XYZ file of C-alpha atoms in Angstrom:
497
model
C -4.625 -43.791 -46.271
C -3.823 -43.565 -42.527
C -0.191 -44.389 -43.244
C -0.042 -41.673 -45.896
C -1.559 -39.060 -43.533
C 0.828 -40.085 -40.774
C 3.801 -39.660 -43.110
C 2.609 -36.248 -44.193
C 2.181 -35.110 -40.573
C 5.626 -36.403 -39.664
C 7.115 -34.586 -42.649
C 5.418 -31.325 -41.595
C 6.651 -31.729 -38.031
C 10.214 -32.386 -39.172
C 10.064 -29.403 -41.516
C 8.516 -27.123 -38.907
C 10.861 -27.925 -36.052
C 13.910 -25.967 -37.209
C 11.719 -22.966 -38.060
C 10.101 -22.738 -34.614
C 13.297 -23.632 -32.789
C 15.354 -20.881 -34.460
C 15.607 -17.676 -32.416
C 14.592 -14.551 -34.248
C 16.871 -11.623 -33.499
C 15.028 -8.416 -34.235
C 17.991 -6.066 -33.748
C 21.548 -6.443 -34.982
C 22.979 -5.209 -31.654
C 20.769 -7.344 -29.349
C 21.779 -10.949 -29.842
C 20.523 -14.065 -28.087
C 22.366 -14.314 -24.794
C 22.291 -10.567 -24.173
C 21.081 -9.983 -20.588
C 17.933 -8.117 -21.696
C 17.292 -10.083 -24.909
C 14.097 -11.878 -23.869
C 12.487 -8.784 -22.361
C 13.269 -6.665 -25.430
C 11.881 -9.321 -27.779
C 8.779 -9.628 -25.571
C 8.065 -5.911 -25.929
C 8.747 -6.017 -29.666
C 6.159 -8.775 -30.121
C 3.624 -6.658 -28.268
C 4.356 -3.677 -30.494
C 5.529 -1.567 -27.552
C 9.101 -0.840 -28.631
C 11.000 -0.565 -31.859
C 14.501 0.258 -32.942
C 16.224 2.631 -35.305
C 16.201 2.725 -39.106
C 19.623 1.071 -39.278
C 18.226 -2.065 -37.599
C 19.772 -1.406 -34.189
C 18.146 -1.040 -30.799
C 21.045 0.834 -29.132
C 20.408 -0.725 -25.712
C 22.965 1.437 -23.854
C 21.476 4.698 -25.074
C 19.565 6.748 -22.483
C 15.797 6.527 -22.698
C 14.135 9.940 -22.722
C 10.820 11.099 -21.296
C 9.096 11.123 -24.681
C 10.099 7.514 -25.383
C 8.950 6.555 -21.890
C 5.552 8.157 -22.477
C 5.168 6.260 -25.742
C 6.078 2.877 -24.256
C 3.783 3.343 -21.252
C 0.876 4.493 -23.434
C 1.285 1.514 -25.776
C 1.780 -0.962 -22.940
C -1.438 0.136 -21.244
C -3.300 0.854 -24.496
C -4.206 4.288 -23.189
C -6.780 6.267 -25.112
C -5.546 9.481 -26.687
C -8.594 11.730 -26.784
C -8.637 14.857 -28.923
C -11.067 16.294 -26.382
C -8.375 16.432 -23.677
C -5.558 18.617 -25.012
C -2.421 19.284 -22.992
C -0.770 22.632 -22.474
C 2.951 21.916 -22.239
C 4.716 24.800 -23.961
C 7.444 22.519 -25.345
C 5.061 19.933 -26.897
C 3.207 20.744 -30.128
C 0.332 18.729 -31.598
C 2.525 18.006 -34.617
C 5.195 16.345 -32.450
C 5.383 12.578 -32.923
C 5.284 12.027 -29.148
C 2.286 14.334 -28.600
C -0.489 11.679 -28.466
C 1.513 9.529 -26.046
C 2.434 12.454 -23.803
C -1.212 13.495 -23.897
C -2.266 9.988 -22.836
C 0.123 9.652 -19.883
C -0.484 13.235 -18.762
C -4.262 12.881 -18.823
C -3.949 9.655 -16.842
C -1.594 11.378 -14.338
C 1.176 8.867 -14.966
C 3.781 11.405 -16.083
C 3.622 15.059 -15.171
C 5.529 18.034 -16.463
C 7.434 20.666 -14.561
C 5.660 23.996 -14.436
C 4.370 24.179 -18.025
C 6.965 21.997 -19.776
C 7.291 18.246 -20.298
C 11.011 18.041 -21.246
C 10.355 15.439 -23.923
C 13.975 14.695 -24.759
C 15.381 14.799 -21.247
C 16.708 11.484 -19.877
C 14.792 9.516 -17.254
C 16.371 8.768 -13.874
C 15.930 5.489 -12.010
C 13.916 7.258 -9.310
C 11.641 8.799 -11.947
C 11.269 5.359 -13.513
C 10.100 3.956 -10.184
C 7.523 6.703 -9.729
C 6.284 6.375 -13.324
C 5.840 2.592 -13.205
C 4.213 2.755 -9.804
C 1.652 5.216 -11.153
C 1.097 3.120 -14.262
C 0.617 -0.283 -12.610
C -1.473 -1.245 -9.559
C 1.374 -2.524 -7.386
C 1.158 -2.772 -3.621
C 4.050 -2.952 -1.192
C 4.803 -6.596 -0.384
C 7.702 -6.190 2.059
C 10.330 -3.725 3.278
C 13.384 -3.406 1.061
C 16.604 -1.578 1.957
C 18.958 0.267 -0.375
C 21.906 2.081 1.215
C 21.478 5.186 -0.974
C 17.686 5.581 -0.571
C 16.859 6.892 2.925
C 13.287 6.889 4.184
C 13.089 10.645 3.659
C 13.923 10.359 -0.048
C 11.132 11.704 -2.287
C 10.770 8.439 -4.246
C 11.414 6.070 -1.323
C 7.956 4.449 -1.311
C 7.862 3.974 -5.087
C 11.293 2.339 -5.098
C 10.246 0.117 -2.180
C 7.089 -0.988 -3.982
C 8.905 -1.846 -7.225
C 11.648 -3.761 -5.419
C 9.183 -5.674 -3.253
C 7.311 -6.779 -6.394
C 10.389 -8.071 -8.184
C 10.556 -5.249 -10.746
C 14.012 -4.066 -9.676
C 16.832 -5.689 -7.744
C 19.128 -2.704 -7.275
C 22.871 -3.054 -7.796
C 25.116 -5.753 -6.358
C 26.598 -3.369 -3.775
C 23.163 -2.799 -2.235
C 22.531 0.595 -3.823
C 19.697 1.619 -6.118
C 21.325 4.563 -7.904
C 18.219 6.793 -7.836
C 19.810 9.629 -9.795
C 21.375 7.396 -12.444
C 19.793 7.672 -15.859
C 17.982 4.693 -17.406
C 19.184 2.985 -20.565
C 16.831 1.633 -23.217
C 17.699 -1.932 -22.221
C 17.116 -1.284 -18.521
C 13.739 0.326 -19.088
C 12.715 -2.538 -21.381
C 13.494 -4.990 -18.572
C 11.592 -2.983 -15.958
C 8.568 -2.566 -18.225
C 8.557 -6.251 -19.218
C 8.653 -7.248 -15.549
C 5.757 -4.920 -14.815
C 3.698 -6.488 -17.610
C 4.660 -10.139 -17.190
C 5.188 -11.869 -13.834
C 7.409 -14.544 -15.390
C 10.128 -11.938 -15.890
C 10.103 -10.800 -12.281
C 12.890 -11.607 -9.821
C 12.750 -12.972 -6.299
C 15.905 -11.611 -4.664
C 16.879 -7.982 -4.081
C 20.494 -6.916 -3.671
C 20.582 -5.733 -0.056
C 23.486 -3.665 1.262
C 26.245 -5.521 3.138
C 25.524 -6.063 6.825
C 28.230 -3.580 7.886
C 26.519 -0.721 6.033
C 24.452 1.050 8.643
C 23.578 4.554 9.756
C 27.216 5.293 10.602
C 28.227 4.743 6.993
C 25.311 6.852 5.779
C 26.063 9.709 8.197
C 26.844 12.976 6.460
C 26.786 11.301 3.085
C 25.043 13.335 0.400
C 23.848 10.929 -2.308
C 26.564 8.609 -1.021
C 29.368 11.209 -1.073
C 30.866 13.050 1.899
C 33.645 15.452 2.831
C 36.990 13.746 2.336
C 35.950 11.627 -0.632
C 37.961 12.029 -3.810
C 36.818 13.774 -6.964
C 37.290 10.442 -8.725
C 34.854 8.769 -6.327
C 32.356 11.584 -6.811
C 32.466 11.307 -10.596
C 32.365 7.506 -10.500
C 29.237 7.566 -8.338
C 27.391 10.543 -9.826
C 29.008 11.238 -13.196
C 29.798 14.698 -14.481
C 28.207 17.682 -12.698
C 25.470 19.833 -14.168
C 27.684 22.873 -13.579
C 30.965 23.973 -11.974
C 30.994 27.366 -10.287
C 33.363 29.541 -8.276
C 32.848 29.826 -4.507
C 33.826 32.460 -1.938
C 36.533 30.047 -0.802
C 39.429 28.618 -2.774
C 37.403 25.650 -3.962
C 35.033 25.166 -6.871
C 31.427 24.046 -6.498
C 30.388 20.999 -8.538
C 26.603 21.196 -8.826
C 24.503 18.036 -9.185
C 20.741 17.780 -9.652
C 18.151 15.876 -11.638
C 15.827 18.594 -12.912
C 16.556 20.245 -9.551
C 15.583 17.137 -7.607
C 18.282 15.761 -5.259
C 20.109 19.093 -5.424
C 23.662 18.957 -4.003
C 26.750 21.164 -4.346
C 30.148 19.568 -3.681
C 33.128 21.837 -3.012
C 36.240 20.437 -4.735
C 39.786 21.460 -3.815
C 42.973 19.597 -4.771
C 40.952 16.665 -6.109
C 38.982 16.155 -2.898
C 35.529 16.998 -1.542
C 36.021 19.712 1.096
C 32.454 21.075 1.319
C 28.880 19.966 0.660
C 25.569 21.839 0.607
C 22.034 20.578 -0.015
C 18.520 21.933 0.525
C 16.753 18.646 -0.276
C 16.370 15.125 1.149
C 19.834 13.889 0.289
C 21.498 13.493 3.701
C 21.232 12.513 7.344
C 23.416 13.482 10.310
C 25.453 11.038 12.314
C 22.898 11.502 15.094
C 19.809 10.937 12.965
C 18.899 14.543 12.144
C 17.264 14.963 8.745
C 15.586 17.644 6.685
C 12.548 19.237 8.387
C 13.625 18.343 11.905
C 13.232 21.324 14.261
C 15.837 23.801 15.439
C 15.212 22.599 18.990
C 16.103 19.063 17.855
C 19.481 20.333 16.650
C 20.098 22.178 19.930
C 19.054 19.106 21.915
C 21.565 17.073 19.910
C 24.530 19.445 19.629
C 23.865 22.191 22.179
C 23.977 25.915 21.516
C 25.561 26.936 18.205
C 28.738 28.957 17.789
C 28.318 32.719 17.933
C 31.536 33.359 16.009
C 34.422 31.656 14.224
C 37.953 32.564 15.220
C 40.399 32.759 12.328
C 43.857 33.860 13.358
C 43.549 37.411 14.683
C 40.007 37.773 13.346
C 36.630 36.876 14.790
C 33.686 36.426 12.432
C 30.216 36.703 13.995
C 27.512 34.185 13.098
C 23.730 34.484 12.856
C 22.108 32.119 15.345
C 18.444 32.958 14.739
C 17.861 31.346 11.340
C 20.996 29.197 11.218
C 23.226 27.316 13.617
C 26.908 26.486 13.099
C 28.753 23.724 14.969
C 32.164 22.094 14.910
C 31.432 18.388 14.516
C 34.568 16.310 14.201
C 36.855 18.260 11.898
C 34.056 19.988 10.014
C 31.997 23.142 10.375
C 28.347 22.155 10.011
C 25.711 24.851 9.473
C 21.998 24.085 9.710
C 19.711 26.579 7.962
C 16.220 26.988 9.428
C 12.909 27.989 7.881
C 11.419 30.738 10.052
C 8.043 30.320 8.338
C 7.814 26.612 9.118
C 8.529 26.461 12.860
C 12.289 26.806 12.303
C 12.601 23.438 10.611
C 15.899 22.413 9.033
C 15.705 23.514 5.420
C 19.333 22.951 4.331
C 22.754 21.988 5.620
C 26.260 23.198 4.706
C 29.416 21.309 5.693
C 32.929 22.724 5.230
C 36.236 21.129 6.155
C 37.528 22.902 9.280
C 40.978 23.659 7.847
C 39.473 25.081 4.651
C 37.104 27.346 6.608
C 39.783 28.626 8.970
C 42.282 29.277 6.182
C 39.834 31.723 4.588
C 40.644 34.706 6.801
C 38.474 37.348 5.154
C 34.799 38.155 4.915
C 34.290 38.820 1.211
C 36.316 37.290 -1.563
C 38.005 39.672 -3.975
C 35.527 39.884 -6.849
C 36.209 38.807 -10.409
C 33.933 38.573 -13.417
C 34.025 34.797 -13.099
C 32.911 35.005 -9.452
C 30.121 37.437 -10.360
C 28.865 35.173 -13.144
C 29.018 32.140 -10.838
C 27.078 33.949 -8.124
C 24.346 34.838 -10.616
C 23.978 31.289 -11.843
C 24.039 29.817 -8.346
C 21.300 32.162 -7.146
C 19.289 30.827 -10.102
C 20.059 27.173 -9.263
C 19.093 27.614 -5.609
C 15.810 29.297 -6.514
C 14.842 26.403 -8.776
C 15.949 23.753 -6.273
C 13.770 25.397 -3.638
C 10.815 25.713 -6.003
C 11.169 22.047 -6.928
C 11.113 21.101 -3.264
C 7.884 23.032 -2.734
C 6.357 21.812 -6.036
C 6.199 25.302 -7.484
C 7.615 24.494 -10.931
C 11.077 25.488 -12.100
C 11.865 28.777 -13.823
C 13.559 29.412 -17.145
C 16.589 31.701 -17.236
C 15.783 34.957 -19.013
C 18.596 37.087 -20.457
C 16.532 40.262 -20.681
C 15.504 39.975 -17.030
C 19.110 39.166 -16.077
C 20.336 42.318 -17.838
C 17.693 44.357 -16.017
C 18.651 42.821 -12.668
C 22.366 43.230 -13.352
C 21.996 46.914 -14.245
C 20.155 47.555 -10.975
C 22.790 45.740 -8.892
C 25.539 47.744 -10.586
C 23.584 50.953 -10.029
C 23.204 50.228 -6.310
C 26.847 49.188 -5.864
C 28.269 52.194 -7.699
C 25.933 54.850 -6.307
C 25.697 53.673 -2.713
C 21.975 53.082 -2.302
C 19.779 50.073 -1.606
C 16.217 50.303 -2.853
C 13.847 48.879 -5.452
C 13.435 52.395 -6.845
C 16.582 53.800 -8.439
C 17.863 57.374 -8.285
C 15.884 58.221 -11.429
C 12.639 57.212 -9.743
C 12.254 54.018 -11.800
C 10.785 50.978 -10.056
C 11.450 47.357 -11.147
C 8.497 47.342 -13.536
C 9.647 50.564 -15.181
C 13.096 49.074 -15.696
C 11.722 45.807 -17.110
C 9.450 47.596 -19.583
C 12.333 49.880 -20.528
C 14.233 46.736 -21.513
C 11.271 45.615 -23.669
C 10.029 42.954 -21.254
C 6.274 42.505 -21.484
C 4.726 40.640 -18.585
C 1.471 39.512 -17.005
C 3.015 39.615 -13.556
C 6.471 40.374 -12.179
C 8.427 40.724 -8.934
C 11.875 41.700 -7.724
C 14.088 40.624 -4.816
C 17.165 42.601 -3.801
C 19.817 42.083 -1.118
C 23.318 43.164 -0.273
C 26.087 42.133 2.074
C 25.340 38.382 2.272
C 28.595 36.525 1.789
C 27.431 34.030 -0.836
C 24.443 32.859 -2.922
C 23.642 30.255 -0.246
C 23.285 32.868 2.476
C 21.356 35.374 0.382
C 18.984 32.622 -0.743
C 18.145 31.656 2.838
C 17.825 35.291 3.819
C 15.191 35.743 1.112
C 13.387 32.546 2.086
C 13.075 33.801 5.673
C 11.510 37.086 4.560
C 7.776 36.816 3.861
C 7.707 39.130 0.833
C 10.927 37.782 -0.715
C 9.785 34.204 -0.145
C 6.506 35.028 -1.881
C 8.437 36.125 -4.967
C 10.779 33.117 -4.889
C 7.868 30.678 -4.750
C 5.436 32.786 -6.773
C 3.518 32.035 -9.959
C 6.173 33.103 -12.437
C 7.869 31.270 -15.290
C 11.104 33.213 -15.863
C 13.935 34.556 -13.753
C 16.946 36.749 -14.363
C 19.674 37.349 -11.781
C 22.213 40.157 -11.581
C 25.124 40.524 -9.147
C 27.586 43.392 -8.683
C 30.288 44.121 -6.079
C 31.210 47.304 -4.259
C 34.562 48.456 -5.644
C 36.157 49.186 -2.272
C 34.490 46.908 0.259
C 33.667 44.006 -2.107
C 30.142 43.665 -0.763
C 27.901 41.809 -3.242
C 24.596 43.335 -4.372
C 21.994 40.846 -5.578
C 18.885 41.376 -7.732
C 16.336 38.799 -8.887
C 13.705 39.724 -11.489
C 10.791 37.281 -11.874
C 8.056 37.495 -14.501
C 5.575 35.673 -16.677
C 5.703 36.903 -20.299
C 2.689 38.426 -21.916
């Protein structure tokens, strides 16, 4: 009998071996040997991820915020209580992602912007770091350096914590790529490492030893004046927008839901100007965002009072900005008069490009007008994002109202919130069938570009209050004086009733 039982057991073992030794491939496009195969299969077994109806996983496809919410909620088995509704205007209770978004929102793991969640927007690597750090109880184990993540970067600590715990290694060149979007395969690997220590890594890709502060100086997200358009697009991809400038170059606008906001001026296939009002840069002498005006003066001396261009001299404001020639570039620091004159933005323009532009206002075109309107909108949202005020939605009706007022002022030679018919901003908005709970208007004229008018508004208490106020929509209108080419700007803010 013992011999018979032993034979039966041996037969079962021989029969079972090929079944347990065979690798099960859940998805037709994720085969054994694929770099993220084990992590993807791990999450499949836990019921955290799934693929598409055609049997694919599509590992190179971007993961969106809704998918992220679902995976986090399932990974942590978060409760989805009907007693804790959420109020994102772009998420309905009938949406398939609603219970997962509700779960991560109620647990403060993922937050929306203003009153939206942006369910189908892609997730950046920096956002991934913040999300995982909120979801899992990691602590910082050691200091980690990435050449494109300065200490002032908004997600610096979260990225440090993930790297020090073996969740991310960064790229081989020592960068982290904070603004890069995350693929489904990459997020699966990060999430698997967060859940299971066996998947974690020991070594982080540090930058080469020769990469120091000198290399980082005046680099905005790794790009500086003189770099090629090809380098810019290789590093950061395609821009969010391309707009006309007052110079002969075109602005390429980059941002990640208005985080890491940078404008690169492109002329003849090369970066000739850069502007940013967020933590994306450092000076060659260590100046960063929020340093004081006196720190700039201590470093570079008194600013220029004018720029000489041929036979012309162009005066400069030195109270709320300071312009210097540093190397072969004009560098302008913008200061926040309401925050002890701290650096709030920096603009760099190639010296030759600046001096070749021997006029004050550019001859207006419809394309320039449209670009100015959009850029005023971008700058408002970038500033609101920096101060955690929630971004605004563009509103065509408000834009038409603002545009009509700018045209009225430019054509009839007045500058006032009340027009020649006695109509104030609220009269004009209601006349255009805009119904609102609250509303505000900013106007300006004469500032040479959207950058300068934006900082002028931010340094005025009442205009700043509107720019950072509790509104949800914004329309912008720009018009130019026919003879003198002075731009007139109008912003109309409101929250719909």
